[in-house]
Amino acid sequence: MDALDGGSRAAAALGEGADDGADHGGTGGPEGTYLFDLARAARPARRTPPRRKDVVVPPRIQWMLDSMTMSSAFVRNGRMDVIAHNALARAVHALMFDSDTTDKHGRANIARYVFLDPGARHFSVDWDHAAVATAALLRAEAGREPHDRALRELVGELSTLSSEFRTEWAAHEVRIRHDGIKRLRHPEAGDLELTYHSLDLPLSNRAVHDLTIYTAEPGTTSEDRLRLLASWAATQSQGSTEPTRQTH
């Protein structure tokens, strides 16, 4: 069975009359958007959609990320690839960037790290919540881009290698939080409690991109530890040697 299949009956229930400007009759939020995307995807295609190309991150986006010296900031696409980040994001999420789950170009993928790297369970204190959210984000992307071959391959890989992913994918969860608290166990800085906020970042008319920012509450131990990581990240950008990577 196709890993992205299963939405056709829900889509048909919305009928052929849906269009990009329609009012969804009170079905709002992520659930309404997801069902609407399924309805649009269920219509007969006039032509085969082209394979979606990765969007090049404009220099101005990297400048913006680099200006956030006390916040961990990164940009991801709908497939959960981290396509741009600042130095502090590299330091905070060093275990993900150094993970064997990165692709052949060294690019980190949040979903692969969460579900396929055993160390992710230790790094993320609330791993169960992270797993639910990650699967929900991928399912939402599947509703938007059901013909994305790379997304199909990713979902197939995760379904084959992770029973936890299969469980979360089957739950059909599409509710997504865009802000909250992340508790992390950093191998160098220790425990971190960070607030996060995710924002839509328009880089392309077609593809979805997201800017996620992590920061610490002023006056807390987490802020002190984040400041130390920021200092270390600054020395890294000047060519210093990276601390020993934690083994899993």
PDB file of C-alpha atoms in Angstrom:
ATOM      1  CA  MET A   1       0.000   0.000   0.000  1.00  0.00           C
ATOM      2  CA  ASP A   2       1.298   3.461  -0.900  1.00  0.00           C
ATOM      3  CA  ALA A   3       2.682   5.226   2.171  1.00  0.00           C
ATOM      4  CA  LEU A   4       0.893   8.436   1.190  1.00  0.00           C
ATOM      5  CA  ASP A   5      -2.444   6.809   0.358  1.00  0.00           C
ATOM      6  CA  GLY A   6      -5.488   6.877   2.603  1.00  0.00           C
ATOM      7  CA  GLY A   7      -6.850  10.374   2.107  1.00  0.00           C
ATOM      8  CA  SER A   8      -9.024   9.805  -0.960  1.00  0.00           C
ATOM      9  CA  ARG A   9     -12.275   9.054   0.892  1.00  0.00           C
ATOM     10  CA  ALA A  10     -11.894  12.079   3.162  1.00  0.00           C
ATOM     11  CA  ALA A  11     -11.071  14.195   0.137  1.00  0.00           C
ATOM     12  CA  ALA A  12     -14.105  12.958  -1.810  1.00  0.00           C
ATOM     13  CA  ALA A  13     -16.368  13.966   1.072  1.00  0.00           C
ATOM     14  CA  LEU A  14     -15.436  17.589   0.466  1.00  0.00           C
ATOM     15  CA  GLY A  15     -16.577  17.354  -3.147  1.00  0.00           C
ATOM     16  CA  GLU A  16     -15.216  18.726  -6.358  1.00  0.00           C
ATOM     17  CA  GLY A  17     -16.391  22.240  -5.607  1.00  0.00           C
ATOM     18  CA  ALA A  18     -13.510  23.148  -3.309  1.00  0.00           C
ATOM     19  CA  ASP A  19     -11.141  25.833  -4.545  1.00  0.00           C
ATOM     20  CA  ASP A  20      -8.253  27.847  -3.188  1.00  0.00           C
ATOM     21  CA  GLY A  21     -10.503  30.608  -1.889  1.00  0.00           C
ATOM     22  CA  ALA A  22     -13.297  28.472  -0.417  1.00  0.00           C
ATOM     23  CA  ASP A  23     -14.684  28.739   3.101  1.00  0.00           C
ATOM     24  CA  HIS A  24     -14.380  25.291   4.645  1.00  0.00           C
ATOM     25  CA  GLY A  25     -17.564  25.508   6.650  1.00  0.00           C
ATOM     26  CA  GLY A  26     -15.918  25.995  10.025  1.00  0.00           C
ATOM     27  CA  THR A  27     -13.291  23.281   9.585  1.00  0.00           C
ATOM     28  CA  GLY A  28     -10.382  25.495  10.479  1.00  0.00           C
ATOM     29  CA  GLY A  29      -6.825  25.102  11.658  1.00  0.00           C
ATOM     30  CA  PRO A  30      -4.406  22.375  10.545  1.00  0.00           C
ATOM     31  CA  GLU A  31      -7.169  19.761  10.245  1.00  0.00           C
ATOM     32  CA  GLY A  32      -9.201  21.879   7.803  1.00  0.00           C
ATOM     33  CA  THR A  33      -6.120  22.772   5.792  1.00  0.00           C
ATOM     34  CA  TYR A  34      -5.102  19.112   5.629  1.00  0.00           C
ATOM     35  CA  LEU A  35      -8.540  17.968   4.395  1.00  0.00           C
ATOM     36  CA  PHE A  36      -8.620  20.770   1.837  1.00  0.00           C
ATOM     37  CA  ASP A  37      -5.184  19.765   0.547  1.00  0.00           C
ATOM     38  CA  LEU A  38      -6.374  16.175   0.230  1.00  0.00           C
ATOM     39  CA  ALA A  39      -9.443  17.297  -1.724  1.00  0.00           C
ATOM     40  CA  ARG A  40      -7.301  19.312  -4.119  1.00  0.00           C
ATOM     41  CA  ALA A  41      -4.857  16.421  -4.545  1.00  0.00           C
ATOM     42  CA  ALA A  42      -7.704  13.979  -5.271  1.00  0.00           C
ATOM     43  CA  ARG A  43      -8.801  15.849  -8.417  1.00  0.00           C
ATOM     44  CA  PRO A  44      -7.697  14.293 -11.704  1.00  0.00           C
ATOM     45  CA  ALA A  45      -4.375  15.809 -12.707  1.00  0.00           C
ATOM     46  CA  ARG A  46      -4.224  17.545 -16.072  1.00  0.00           C
ATOM     47  CA  ARG A  47      -0.577  16.626 -16.375  1.00  0.00           C
ATOM     48  CA  THR A  48       2.038  14.807 -14.366  1.00  0.00           C
ATOM     49  CA  PRO A  49       3.522  17.200 -11.785  1.00  0.00           C
ATOM     50  CA  PRO A  50       7.266  17.741 -12.221  1.00  0.00           C
ATOM     51  CA  ARG A  51       9.679  16.544  -9.579  1.00  0.00           C
ATOM     52  CA  ARG A  52       9.970  19.404  -7.121  1.00  0.00           C
ATOM     53  CA  LYS A  53      13.382  21.028  -7.018  1.00  0.00           C
ATOM     54  CA  ASP A  54      15.004  22.217  -3.814  1.00  0.00           C
ATOM     55  CA  VAL A  55      14.712  25.948  -3.287  1.00  0.00           C
ATOM     56  CA  VAL A  56      17.959  27.895  -3.061  1.00  0.00           C
ATOM     57  CA  VAL A  57      18.091  29.891   0.166  1.00  0.00           C
ATOM     58  CA  PRO A  58      18.672  33.572  -0.670  1.00  0.00           C
ATOM     59  CA  PRO A  59      21.712  35.188   0.989  1.00  0.00           C
ATOM     60  CA  ARG A  60      19.429  37.614   2.847  1.00  0.00           C
ATOM     61  CA  ILE A  61      17.895  34.681   4.737  1.00  0.00           C
ATOM     62  CA  GLN A  62      21.307  33.486   5.884  1.00  0.00           C
ATOM     63  CA  TRP A  63      22.177  37.046   6.930  1.00  0.00           C
ATOM     64  CA  MET A  64      19.009  37.152   9.020  1.00  0.00           C
ATOM     65  CA  LEU A  65      19.834  33.818  10.680  1.00  0.00           C
ATOM     66  CA  ASP A  66      23.406  34.876  11.402  1.00  0.00           C
ATOM     67  CA  SER A  67      22.207  38.078  13.061  1.00  0.00           C
ATOM     68  CA  MET A  68      20.413  36.049  15.776  1.00  0.00           C
ATOM     69  CA  THR A  69      23.441  35.436  17.955  1.00  0.00           C
ATOM     70  CA  MET A  70      21.528  34.460  21.119  1.00  0.00           C
ATOM     71  CA  SER A  71      18.849  32.384  19.391  1.00  0.00           C
ATOM     72  CA  SER A  72      19.126  29.025  17.708  1.00  0.00           C
ATOM     73  CA  ALA A  73      17.461  29.548  14.313  1.00  0.00           C
ATOM     74  CA  PHE A  74      17.056  27.289  11.307  1.00  0.00           C
ATOM     75  CA  VAL A  75      14.956  26.936   8.173  1.00  0.00           C
ATOM     76  CA  ARG A  76      13.428  23.612   7.160  1.00  0.00           C
ATOM     77  CA  ASN A  77      11.388  22.499   4.190  1.00  0.00           C
ATOM     78  CA  GLY A  78       8.228  20.384   4.275  1.00  0.00           C
ATOM     79  CA  ARG A  79      10.245  17.162   4.176  1.00  0.00           C
ATOM     80  CA  MET A  80      11.988  18.255   7.394  1.00  0.00           C
ATOM     81  CA  ASP A  81      15.360  18.885   5.733  1.00  0.00           C
ATOM     82  CA  VAL A  82      17.302  21.644   7.504  1.00  0.00           C
ATOM     83  CA  ILE A  83      18.275  23.836   4.562  1.00  0.00           C
ATOM     84  CA  ALA A  84      19.801  26.781   6.464  1.00  0.00           C
ATOM     85  CA  HIS A  85      20.840  27.504  10.039  1.00  0.00           C
ATOM     86  CA  ASN A  86      22.893  29.830  12.172  1.00  0.00           C
ATOM     87  CA  ALA A  87      25.944  28.958  14.246  1.00  0.00           C
ATOM     88  CA  LEU A  88      24.006  28.543  17.495  1.00  0.00           C
ATOM     89  CA  ALA A  89      21.543  26.121  15.869  1.00  0.00           C
ATOM     90  CA  ARG A  90      24.540  24.050  14.766  1.00  0.00           C
ATOM     91  CA  ALA A  91      25.832  24.060  18.332  1.00  0.00           C
ATOM     92  CA  VAL A  92      22.511  23.325  20.046  1.00  0.00           C
ATOM     93  CA  HIS A  93      21.627  20.531  17.611  1.00  0.00           C
ATOM     94  CA  ALA A  94      25.168  19.223  17.131  1.00  0.00           C
ATOM     95  CA  LEU A  95      24.058  15.630  17.701  1.00  0.00           C
ATOM     96  CA  MET A  96      21.573  15.870  14.836  1.00  0.00           C
ATOM     97  CA  PHE A  97      24.027  17.547  12.455  1.00  0.00           C
ATOM     98  CA  ASP A  98      26.695  14.958  13.306  1.00  0.00           C
ATOM     99  CA  SER A  99      24.293  12.023  13.150  1.00  0.00           C
ATOM    100  CA  ASP A 100      24.649   9.148  10.709  1.00  0.00           C
ATOM    101  CA  THR A 101      21.123  10.039   9.567  1.00  0.00           C
ATOM    102  CA  THR A 102      22.354  13.044   7.573  1.00  0.00           C
ATOM    103  CA  ASP A 103      22.259  12.644   3.792  1.00  0.00           C
ATOM    104  CA  LYS A 104      25.244  12.184   1.496  1.00  0.00           C
ATOM    105  CA  HIS A 105      25.672  15.962   1.334  1.00  0.00           C
ATOM    106  CA  GLY A 106      25.761  16.238   5.136  1.00  0.00           C
ATOM    107  CA  ARG A 107      22.307  17.818   5.353  1.00  0.00           C
ATOM    108  CA  ALA A 108      20.347  17.046   8.504  1.00  0.00           C
ATOM    109  CA  ASN A 109      16.771  15.801   8.363  1.00  0.00           C
ATOM    110  CA  ILE A 110      14.739  16.188  11.550  1.00  0.00           C
ATOM    111  CA  ALA A 111      12.468  13.217  10.870  1.00  0.00           C
ATOM    112  CA  ARG A 112      15.333  10.824  10.165  1.00  0.00           C
ATOM    113  CA  TYR A 113      17.112  11.956  13.312  1.00  0.00           C
ATOM    114  CA  VAL A 114      14.031  11.680  15.554  1.00  0.00           C
ATOM    115  CA  PHE A 115      13.005   8.219  14.374  1.00  0.00           C
ATOM    116  CA  LEU A 116      16.245   6.559  13.222  1.00  0.00           C
ATOM    117  CA  ASP A 117      18.973   7.789  15.594  1.00  0.00           C
ATOM    118  CA  PRO A 118      18.778   6.051  19.004  1.00  0.00           C
ATOM    119  CA  GLY A 119      20.507   9.048  20.583  1.00  0.00           C
ATOM    120  CA  ALA A 120      17.524  11.276  19.779  1.00  0.00           C
ATOM    121  CA  ARG A 121      15.561   9.727  22.653  1.00  0.00           C
ATOM    122  CA  HIS A 122      18.195  10.911  25.126  1.00  0.00           C
ATOM    123  CA  PHE A 123      18.712  14.323  23.523  1.00  0.00           C
ATOM    124  CA  SER A 124      15.007  15.194  23.460  1.00  0.00           C
ATOM    125  CA  VAL A 125      13.554  14.901  26.967  1.00  0.00           C
ATOM    126  CA  ASP A 126      10.018  14.847  25.548  1.00  0.00           C
ATOM    127  CA  TRP A 127      10.827  12.496  22.673  1.00  0.00           C
ATOM    128  CA  ASP A 128       7.277  11.110  22.483  1.00  0.00           C
ATOM    129  CA  HIS A 129       5.904  14.584  21.829  1.00  0.00           C
ATOM    130  CA  ALA A 130       8.629  15.252  19.273  1.00  0.00           C
ATOM    131  CA  ALA A 131       7.739  12.029  17.452  1.00  0.00           C
ATOM    132  CA  VAL A 132       4.038  12.924  17.292  1.00  0.00           C
ATOM    133  CA  ALA A 133       4.789  16.442  16.024  1.00  0.00           C
ATOM    134  CA  THR A 134       7.297  15.239  13.421  1.00  0.00           C
ATOM    135  CA  ALA A 135       4.920  12.667  11.955  1.00  0.00           C
ATOM    136  CA  ALA A 136       2.115  15.255  11.929  1.00  0.00           C
ATOM    137  CA  LEU A 137       4.294  17.719  10.003  1.00  0.00           C
ATOM    138  CA  LEU A 138       5.144  15.071   7.410  1.00  0.00           C
ATOM    139  CA  ARG A 139       1.495  14.072   7.058  1.00  0.00           C
ATOM    140  CA  ALA A 140       0.516  17.700   6.528  1.00  0.00           C
ATOM    141  CA  GLU A 141       3.185  17.963   3.825  1.00  0.00           C
ATOM    142  CA  ALA A 142       1.847  14.768   2.232  1.00  0.00           C
ATOM    143  CA  GLY A 143      -1.541  16.450   1.957  1.00  0.00           C
ATOM    144  CA  ARG A 144       0.015  19.487   0.274  1.00  0.00           C
ATOM    145  CA  GLU A 145       2.405  17.604  -2.000  1.00  0.00           C
ATOM    146  CA  PRO A 146       1.094  14.045  -2.622  1.00  0.00           C
ATOM    147  CA  HIS A 147       3.194  13.695  -5.794  1.00  0.00           C
ATOM    148  CA  ASP A 148       6.525  14.625  -4.161  1.00  0.00           C
ATOM    149  CA  ARG A 149       8.744  11.643  -4.948  1.00  0.00           C
ATOM    150  CA  ALA A 150      11.378  12.554  -2.348  1.00  0.00           C
ATOM    151  CA  LEU A 151       8.686  12.768   0.330  1.00  0.00           C
ATOM    152  CA  ARG A 152       7.318   9.374  -0.678  1.00  0.00           C
ATOM    153  CA  GLU A 153      10.810   7.905  -0.419  1.00  0.00           C
ATOM    154  CA  LEU A 154      11.332   9.446   3.015  1.00  0.00           C
ATOM    155  CA  VAL A 155       8.009   8.152   4.353  1.00  0.00           C
ATOM    156  CA  GLY A 156       8.771   4.728   2.911  1.00  0.00           C
ATOM    157  CA  GLU A 157      12.205   4.687   4.532  1.00  0.00           C
ATOM    158  CA  LEU A 158      10.861   5.717   7.929  1.00  0.00           C
ATOM    159  CA  SER A 159       7.975   3.237   7.696  1.00  0.00           C
ATOM    160  CA  THR A 160      10.386   0.416   6.911  1.00  0.00           C
ATOM    161  CA  LEU A 161      12.950   1.207   9.595  1.00  0.00           C
ATOM    162  CA  SER A 162      10.881   2.599  12.493  1.00  0.00           C
ATOM    163  CA  SER A 163       7.911   0.901  14.135  1.00  0.00           C
ATOM    164  CA  GLU A 164       7.325   4.113  16.114  1.00  0.00           C
ATOM    165  CA  PHE A 165       6.965   6.062  12.893  1.00  0.00           C
ATOM    166  CA  ARG A 166       4.524   3.498  11.502  1.00  0.00           C
ATOM    167  CA  THR A 167       2.407   3.922  14.635  1.00  0.00           C
ATOM    168  CA  GLU A 168       2.416   7.722  14.467  1.00  0.00           C
ATOM    169  CA  TRP A 169       1.777   7.781  10.719  1.00  0.00           C
ATOM    170  CA  ALA A 170      -1.228   5.469  11.124  1.00  0.00           C
ATOM    171  CA  ALA A 171      -2.679   7.829  13.765  1.00  0.00           C
ATOM    172  CA  HIS A 172      -3.337  10.458  11.031  1.00  0.00           C
ATOM    173  CA  GLU A 173      -2.489  13.283  13.451  1.00  0.00           C
ATOM    174  CA  VAL A 174      -2.312  16.688  11.764  1.00  0.00           C
ATOM    175  CA  ARG A 175      -2.596  19.025  14.732  1.00  0.00           C
ATOM    176  CA  ILE A 176       0.590  21.042  14.911  1.00  0.00           C
ATOM    177  CA  ARG A 177       1.814  23.482  17.548  1.00  0.00           C
ATOM    178  CA  HIS A 178       3.846  26.440  16.379  1.00  0.00           C
ATOM    179  CA  ASP A 179       5.177  27.449  19.795  1.00  0.00           C
ATOM    180  CA  GLY A 180       6.009  25.836  23.099  1.00  0.00           C
ATOM    181  CA  ILE A 181       8.849  24.516  25.261  1.00  0.00           C
ATOM    182  CA  LYS A 182      11.673  22.196  24.196  1.00  0.00           C
ATOM    183  CA  ARG A 183      13.686  20.377  26.855  1.00  0.00           C
ATOM    184  CA  LEU A 184      17.024  19.093  25.609  1.00  0.00           C
ATOM    185  CA  ARG A 185      19.974  17.213  27.128  1.00  0.00           C
ATOM    186  CA  HIS A 186      22.999  18.759  25.477  1.00  0.00           C
ATOM    187  CA  PRO A 187      26.232  16.723  25.729  1.00  0.00           C
ATOM    188  CA  GLU A 188      28.347  19.820  26.415  1.00  0.00           C
ATOM    189  CA  ALA A 189      26.050  22.429  27.967  1.00  0.00           C
ATOM    190  CA  GLY A 190      23.802  20.144  30.012  1.00  0.00           C
ATOM    191  CA  ASP A 191      20.037  20.408  30.330  1.00  0.00           C
ATOM    192  CA  LEU A 192      18.364  23.186  28.345  1.00  0.00           C
ATOM    193  CA  GLU A 193      14.782  24.424  28.554  1.00  0.00           C
ATOM    194  CA  LEU A 194      14.109  26.578  25.523  1.00  0.00           C
ATOM    195  CA  THR A 195      11.050  28.316  24.146  1.00  0.00           C
ATOM    196  CA  TYR A 196      10.443  27.894  20.440  1.00  0.00           C
ATOM    197  CA  HIS A 197       8.335  29.578  17.808  1.00  0.00           C
ATOM    198  CA  SER A 198       7.833  28.491  14.198  1.00  0.00           C
ATOM    199  CA  LEU A 199       6.900  30.890  11.415  1.00  0.00           C
ATOM    200  CA  ASP A 200       6.040  30.438   7.756  1.00  0.00           C
ATOM    201  CA  LEU A 201       8.886  31.669   5.584  1.00  0.00           C
ATOM    202  CA  PRO A 202       7.879  32.429   1.989  1.00  0.00           C
ATOM    203  CA  LEU A 203      10.786  31.374  -0.217  1.00  0.00           C
ATOM    204  CA  SER A 204       8.751  29.888  -3.061  1.00  0.00           C
ATOM    205  CA  ASN A 205       5.188  30.096  -4.342  1.00  0.00           C
ATOM    206  CA  ARG A 206       4.883  26.314  -4.216  1.00  0.00           C
ATOM    207  CA  ALA A 207       7.060  24.870  -1.481  1.00  0.00           C
ATOM    208  CA  VAL A 208       6.488  25.264   2.248  1.00  0.00           C
ATOM    209  CA  HIS A 209       9.352  26.505   4.417  1.00  0.00           C
ATOM    210  CA  ASP A 210       9.444  27.160   8.120  1.00  0.00           C
ATOM    211  CA  LEU A 211      11.663  29.352  10.295  1.00  0.00           C
ATOM    212  CA  THR A 212      12.096  27.936  13.800  1.00  0.00           C
ATOM    213  CA  ILE A 213      13.676  29.965  16.585  1.00  0.00           C
ATOM    214  CA  TYR A 214      14.773  28.624  19.968  1.00  0.00           C
ATOM    215  CA  THR A 215      15.669  30.951  22.828  1.00  0.00           C
ATOM    216  CA  ALA A 216      15.943  30.859  26.615  1.00  0.00           C
ATOM    217  CA  GLU A 217      14.039  32.803  29.226  1.00  0.00           C
ATOM    218  CA  PRO A 218      16.189  35.689  30.525  1.00  0.00           C
ATOM    219  CA  GLY A 219      17.792  35.141  33.912  1.00  0.00           C
ATOM    220  CA  THR A 220      17.565  31.347  33.823  1.00  0.00           C
ATOM    221  CA  THR A 221      20.235  28.667  33.963  1.00  0.00           C
ATOM    222  CA  SER A 222      19.260  27.737  30.424  1.00  0.00           C
ATOM    223  CA  GLU A 223      20.093  31.266  29.271  1.00  0.00           C
ATOM    224  CA  ASP A 224      23.545  30.986  30.876  1.00  0.00           C
ATOM    225  CA  ARG A 225      24.135  27.652  29.165  1.00  0.00           C
ATOM    226  CA  LEU A 226      22.854  28.943  25.841  1.00  0.00           C
ATOM    227  CA  ARG A 227      25.207  31.910  26.167  1.00  0.00           C
ATOM    228  CA  LEU A 228      28.116  29.505  26.650  1.00  0.00           C
ATOM    229  CA  LEU A 229      27.085  27.607  23.539  1.00  0.00           C
ATOM    230  CA  ALA A 230      26.818  30.874  21.634  1.00  0.00           C
ATOM    231  CA  SER A 231      30.349  31.774  22.717  1.00  0.00           C
ATOM    232  CA  TRP A 232      31.598  28.370  21.622  1.00  0.00           C
ATOM    233  CA  ALA A 233      29.735  28.685  18.311  1.00  0.00           C
ATOM    234  CA  ALA A 234      31.425  32.045  17.699  1.00  0.00           C
ATOM    235  CA  THR A 235      34.858  30.487  18.194  1.00  0.00           C
ATOM    236  CA  GLN A 236      33.848  27.660  15.831  1.00  0.00           C
ATOM    237  CA  SER A 237      33.116  30.164  13.094  1.00  0.00           C
ATOM    238  CA  GLN A 238      36.659  31.455  13.585  1.00  0.00           C
ATOM    239  CA  GLY A 239      38.131  28.004  12.977  1.00  0.00           C
ATOM    240  CA  SER A 240      38.475  26.542  16.469  1.00  0.00           C
ATOM    241  CA  THR A 241      38.380  22.815  17.029  1.00  0.00           C
ATOM    242  CA  GLU A 242      34.976  21.245  17.713  1.00  0.00           C
ATOM    243  CA  PRO A 243      34.430  19.551  21.117  1.00  0.00           C
ATOM    244  CA  THR A 244      34.463  15.772  21.150  1.00  0.00           C
ATOM    245  CA  ARG A 245      31.240  14.361  19.783  1.00  0.00           C
ATOM    246  CA  GLN A 246      29.198  12.275  22.205  1.00  0.00           C
ATOM    247  CA  THR A 247      29.018   8.620  21.183  1.00  0.00           C
ATOM    248  CA  HIS A 248      25.754   6.747  21.151  1.00  0.00           C
TER     249      HIS A 248
END
